[in-house]
Amino acid sequence: MKLFLDTGEIREVEKAAGWGILDGVTTNPTLIAKSGRGFQETVLDIGELLPGGAISAEVVATEYDTMLAEAEEIASWHEQIVVKVPMIRDGVLLVKTLSDRGIRTNVTLVFTVSQALLAAKAGATFISNFVGRVDDISGDGMAAVAETVEMVEKYGFDSEVLVASVRHPQHVVDAIRAGAHIATMPFEVMDKLFNHPLTDSGLQRFIDDFREAGLEIRAKAKV
Ligand code: G3P
């Protein structure tokens, strides 16, 4: 599974990129607005921190011609950029246009397998199934993820299923179980993936026992 960070904060990207397991970053208009910085500068700074990583940057227009102009502008910023497009009628047509031109797309605000089918048929590179916002209204957001993975595999679409709107590590576990290709998540959630109390206590016991036996590893000084 690929792991993406869902953020507009440079410092969070820097930290997560330092773990060596980050495959990409997704932004959205709200996250960019929250960053307090410019859209293009933020996206390009993120790309600098994650060479080769997929960086999703979203159009904000909702009418095809303007969406296309925005998409062309965003895509021109850097080859790492994936143009993020909302799951609306003009958005599906835009994905078809961009896909035909070889421009990668991430269809966002997807909540059902039928919406995901439309995105896949248009040639979406990533299909962002939102789970947290469904759970937030007492629904089962992950159900549509499992259906979307099954649909993409059944019909042989190239689209990758990206689990978005992740609220906690259990969403990542469930995304793995559903066979999703990517999970994007806030920094706090990715940071929590490392944690387990038995890891902490087990490591401390290893260190204590080794030291108490008077043992050491004489690492050769680097010349
Ligand atoms: O950026 C797309 C998605 O992950 C945002 O979800 O519900 O945290 O705003 P949410």
Tab-separated table of C-alpha atoms and ligand atoms in Angstrom:
chain	number	residue	atom	x	y	z
A	1	MET	CA	0.000	0.000	0.000
A	2	LYS	CA	1.241	3.500	-0.753
A	3	LEU	CA	1.111	6.019	2.096
A	4	PHE	CA	0.256	9.665	1.363
A	5	LEU	CA	0.104	12.599	3.755
A	6	ASP	CA	-3.064	14.715	3.614
A	7	THR	CA	-1.760	18.172	4.427
A	8	GLY	CA	-0.749	21.665	3.290
A	9	GLU	CA	1.863	22.001	6.038
A	10	ILE	CA	5.476	21.913	4.823
A	11	ARG	CA	6.848	20.984	8.250
A	12	GLU	CA	4.616	17.891	8.392
A	13	VAL	CA	5.790	16.777	4.941
A	14	GLU	CA	9.406	17.310	5.991
A	15	LYS	CA	8.979	15.135	9.104
A	16	ALA	CA	7.074	12.336	7.358
A	17	ALA	CA	9.467	12.334	4.378
A	18	GLY	CA	12.222	11.794	6.948
A	19	TRP	CA	10.708	8.419	7.855
A	20	GLY	CA	11.502	7.044	4.390
A	21	ILE	CA	8.032	5.587	3.813
A	22	LEU	CA	6.155	8.531	2.295
A	23	ASP	CA	4.923	8.011	-1.289
A	24	GLY	CA	2.951	11.191	-1.896
A	25	VAL	CA	0.953	14.116	-0.561
A	26	THR	CA	-2.657	15.099	-1.127
A	27	THR	CA	-3.787	18.672	-0.671
A	28	ASN	CA	-7.240	20.223	-1.003
A	29	PRO	CA	-8.447	23.841	-1.061
A	30	THR	CA	-9.223	23.792	2.685
A	31	LEU	CA	-5.775	22.440	3.600
A	32	ILE	CA	-4.038	24.998	1.366
A	33	ALA	CA	-6.116	27.837	2.836
A	34	LYS	CA	-5.241	26.605	6.345
A	35	SER	CA	-1.517	26.676	5.515
A	36	GLY	CA	-1.670	30.467	5.170
A	37	ARG	CA	0.689	30.311	2.166
A	38	GLY	CA	0.241	30.573	-1.598
A	39	PHE	CA	-1.145	27.581	-3.512
A	40	GLN	CA	1.624	27.167	-6.117
A	41	GLU	CA	4.466	27.867	-3.679
A	42	THR	CA	3.105	25.338	-1.188
A	43	VAL	CA	2.658	22.615	-3.810
A	44	LEU	CA	6.143	23.211	-5.258
A	45	ASP	CA	7.776	23.282	-1.812
A	46	ILE	CA	6.093	19.952	-1.027
A	47	GLY	CA	7.411	18.521	-4.295
A	48	GLU	CA	10.942	19.640	-3.381
A	49	LEU	CA	10.694	17.685	-0.115
A	50	LEU	CA	9.457	14.521	-1.816
A	51	PRO	CA	11.286	14.036	-5.138
A	52	GLY	CA	9.258	11.708	-7.382
A	53	GLY	CA	6.308	11.707	-5.008
A	54	ALA	CA	2.758	12.228	-6.320
A	55	ILE	CA	1.482	15.637	-5.168
A	56	SER	CA	-2.272	16.175	-5.591
A	57	ALA	CA	-3.401	19.774	-6.200
A	58	GLU	CA	-7.105	20.559	-6.711
A	59	VAL	CA	-8.978	22.768	-9.170
A	60	VAL	CA	-11.656	24.980	-7.622
A	61	ALA	CA	-13.805	25.837	-10.650
A	62	THR	CA	-16.917	23.741	-11.301
A	63	GLU	CA	-17.564	24.581	-14.968
A	64	TYR	CA	-15.661	22.528	-17.567
A	65	ASP	CA	-13.856	25.264	-19.537
A	66	THR	CA	-12.594	27.017	-16.429
A	67	MET	CA	-11.745	23.708	-14.756
A	68	LEU	CA	-9.669	22.785	-17.819
A	69	ALA	CA	-7.823	26.102	-17.751
A	70	GLU	CA	-7.084	25.652	-14.026
A	71	ALA	CA	-5.997	22.048	-14.568
A	72	GLU	CA	-3.626	23.047	-17.380
A	73	GLU	CA	-2.110	25.732	-15.133
A	74	ILE	CA	-1.699	23.391	-12.150
A	75	ALA	CA	-0.275	20.562	-14.266
A	76	SER	CA	2.284	22.984	-15.749
A	77	TRP	CA	3.836	23.649	-12.340
A	78	HIS	CA	5.676	20.334	-12.039
A	79	GLU	CA	5.637	16.775	-13.413
A	80	GLN	CA	5.043	15.400	-9.899
A	81	ILE	CA	1.659	17.091	-9.761
A	82	VAL	CA	-1.552	15.073	-9.961
A	83	VAL	CA	-4.572	17.249	-10.807
A	84	LYS	CA	-7.324	16.746	-8.244
A	85	VAL	CA	-10.854	16.978	-9.658
A	86	PRO	CA	-14.207	16.819	-7.795
A	87	MET	CA	-16.703	14.023	-8.602
A	88	ILE	CA	-19.119	16.151	-10.638
A	89	ARG	CA	-20.291	15.827	-14.283
A	90	ASP	CA	-17.909	18.495	-15.599
A	91	GLY	CA	-15.187	16.936	-13.472
A	92	VAL	CA	-15.613	13.492	-15.051
A	93	LEU	CA	-15.374	15.053	-18.536
A	94	LEU	CA	-12.261	16.945	-17.402
A	95	VAL	CA	-10.675	13.700	-16.158
A	96	LYS	CA	-11.355	12.123	-19.566
A	97	THR	CA	-9.692	15.091	-21.305
A	98	LEU	CA	-6.673	15.107	-19.004
A	99	SER	CA	-6.322	11.316	-19.113
A	100	ASP	CA	-6.300	11.425	-22.928
A	101	ARG	CA	-3.452	13.948	-22.673
A	102	GLY	CA	-1.491	11.766	-20.238
A	103	ILE	CA	-2.036	14.105	-17.293
A	104	ARG	CA	-2.533	12.242	-13.994
A	105	THR	CA	-5.752	12.888	-12.058
A	106	ASN	CA	-7.133	12.254	-8.582
A	107	VAL	CA	-10.959	12.228	-8.463
A	108	THR	CA	-12.004	13.475	-5.036
A	109	LEU	CA	-15.193	13.532	-2.931
A	110	VAL	CA	-16.126	10.010	-4.033
A	111	PHE	CA	-18.581	8.250	-1.692
A	112	THR	CA	-20.117	5.409	-3.696
A	113	VAL	CA	-18.913	2.614	-5.974
A	114	SER	CA	-21.078	4.026	-8.761
A	115	GLN	CA	-19.256	7.368	-8.526
A	116	ALA	CA	-15.984	5.422	-8.491
A	117	LEU	CA	-17.058	3.573	-11.674
A	118	LEU	CA	-17.575	6.885	-13.477
A	119	ALA	CA	-14.145	8.086	-12.319
A	120	ALA	CA	-12.474	4.851	-13.422
A	121	LYS	CA	-14.208	4.925	-16.832
A	122	ALA	CA	-12.945	8.507	-17.343
A	123	GLY	CA	-9.397	7.290	-16.702
A	124	ALA	CA	-8.763	8.555	-13.175
A	125	THR	CA	-5.260	7.777	-11.916
A	126	PHE	CA	-6.482	7.830	-8.295
A	127	ILE	CA	-10.037	7.501	-6.977
A	128	SER	CA	-10.362	9.182	-3.556
A	129	ASN	CA	-13.027	7.329	-1.581
A	130	PHE	CA	-13.816	9.438	1.509
A	131	VAL	CA	-14.430	7.336	4.639
A	132	GLY	CA	-14.238	9.632	7.680
A	133	ARG	CA	-16.966	11.995	6.532
A	134	VAL	CA	-19.333	9.019	6.116
A	135	ASP	CA	-18.407	7.641	9.543
A	136	ASP	CA	-18.948	11.145	10.944
A	137	ILE	CA	-22.659	10.757	10.049
A	138	SER	CA	-22.928	7.201	11.419
A	139	GLY	CA	-22.338	5.499	8.072
A	140	ASP	CA	-19.836	2.792	7.049
A	141	GLY	CA	-17.394	4.700	4.862
A	142	MET	CA	-15.131	1.717	4.313
A	143	ALA	CA	-17.906	-0.315	2.642
A	144	ALA	CA	-17.653	1.720	-0.549
A	145	VAL	CA	-13.856	1.286	-0.497
A	146	ALA	CA	-14.141	-2.508	-0.543
A	147	GLU	CA	-16.735	-2.319	-3.337
A	148	THR	CA	-14.521	0.064	-5.321
A	149	VAL	CA	-11.456	-2.182	-5.003
A	150	GLU	CA	-13.567	-5.136	-6.178
A	151	MET	CA	-15.004	-3.100	-9.077
A	152	VAL	CA	-11.609	-1.822	-10.281
A	153	GLU	CA	-10.134	-5.313	-10.165
A	154	LYS	CA	-13.201	-6.999	-11.713
A	155	TYR	CA	-13.228	-4.707	-14.761
A	156	GLY	CA	-9.463	-4.318	-15.037
A	157	PHE	CA	-9.333	-0.531	-14.600
A	158	ASP	CA	-5.880	1.017	-14.084
A	159	SER	CA	-7.204	3.437	-11.448
A	160	GLU	CA	-5.783	3.106	-7.934
A	161	VAL	CA	-8.197	3.232	-4.983
A	162	LEU	CA	-7.090	5.930	-2.535
A	163	VAL	CA	-8.697	5.902	0.927
A	164	ALA	CA	-9.179	9.502	2.032
A	165	SER	CA	-10.797	11.363	4.918
A	166	VAL	CA	-8.944	9.064	7.313
A	167	ARG	CA	-9.565	9.823	10.990
A	168	HIS	CA	-7.484	7.225	12.894
A	169	PRO	CA	-5.115	4.200	12.485
A	170	GLN	CA	-8.056	1.758	12.360
A	171	HIS	CA	-9.070	3.326	9.065
A	172	VAL	CA	-5.606	2.403	7.747
A	173	VAL	CA	-5.985	-1.173	9.028
A	174	ASP	CA	-9.415	-1.428	7.391
A	175	ALA	CA	-8.029	0.064	4.159
A	176	ILE	CA	-5.354	-2.656	4.111
A	177	ARG	CA	-8.007	-5.320	4.681
A	178	ALA	CA	-10.085	-3.859	1.850
A	179	GLY	CA	-7.094	-4.076	-0.496
A	180	ALA	CA	-6.933	-0.333	-1.163
A	181	HIS	CA	-3.855	0.809	-3.126
A	182	ILE	CA	-3.232	4.040	-1.211
A	183	ALA	CA	-4.227	5.652	2.082
A	184	THR	CA	-3.863	9.381	2.622
A	185	MET	CA	-4.021	10.685	6.152
A	186	PRO	CA	-3.289	13.603	8.463
A	187	PHE	CA	0.214	13.723	9.978
A	188	GLU	CA	-1.141	12.852	13.439
A	189	VAL	CA	-2.616	9.593	12.106
A	190	MET	CA	0.524	8.567	10.207
A	191	ASP	CA	2.619	9.317	13.309
A	192	LYS	CA	0.363	7.036	15.386
A	193	LEU	CA	0.934	4.079	13.016
A	194	PHE	CA	4.350	3.534	14.623
A	195	ASN	CA	3.000	3.214	18.159
A	196	HIS	CA	2.435	0.132	20.301
A	197	PRO	CA	3.058	-0.119	24.084
A	198	LEU	CA	4.511	-3.640	23.728
A	199	THR	CA	7.072	-2.305	21.251
A	200	ASP	CA	8.132	0.335	23.758
A	201	SER	CA	8.321	-2.048	26.729
A	202	GLY	CA	9.999	-4.777	24.682
A	203	LEU	CA	12.677	-2.428	23.380
A	204	GLN	CA	13.402	-1.086	26.855
A	205	ARG	CA	13.783	-4.671	28.135
A	206	PHE	CA	16.218	-5.516	25.300
A	207	ILE	CA	18.347	-2.471	26.084
A	208	ASP	CA	18.269	-2.987	29.851
A	209	ASP	CA	19.199	-6.696	29.623
A	210	PHE	CA	22.038	-5.990	27.173
A	211	ARG	CA	23.458	-3.234	29.322
A	212	GLU	CA	23.027	-5.172	32.574
A	213	ALA	CA	25.092	-7.997	31.044
A	214	GLY	CA	27.883	-5.442	30.598
A	215	LEU	CA	27.734	-5.832	26.814
A	216	GLU	CA	28.304	-3.151	24.216
A	217	ILE	CA	28.687	-2.766	20.467
A	218	ARG	CA	31.949	-1.061	19.648
A	219	ALA	CA	30.853	0.704	16.451
A	220	LYS	CA	33.917	1.722	14.455
A	221	ALA	CA	34.220	5.505	14.288
A	222	LYS	CA	33.307	6.751	10.803
A	223	VAL	CA	36.406	8.108	9.067
B	1	G3P	O1	-8.042	15.747	1.240
B	1	G3P	C1	-9.041	14.818	0.991
B	1	G3P	C2	-9.591	14.200	2.241
B	1	G3P	O2	-8.612	13.360	2.822
B	1	G3P	C3	-10.026	15.224	3.264
B	1	G3P	O3	-10.869	14.587	4.149
B	1	G3P	O4	-12.680	14.649	5.821
B	1	G3P	O5	-10.305	15.080	6.530
B	1	G3P	O6	-11.518	16.801	5.185
B	1	G3P	P1	-11.354	15.322	5.483
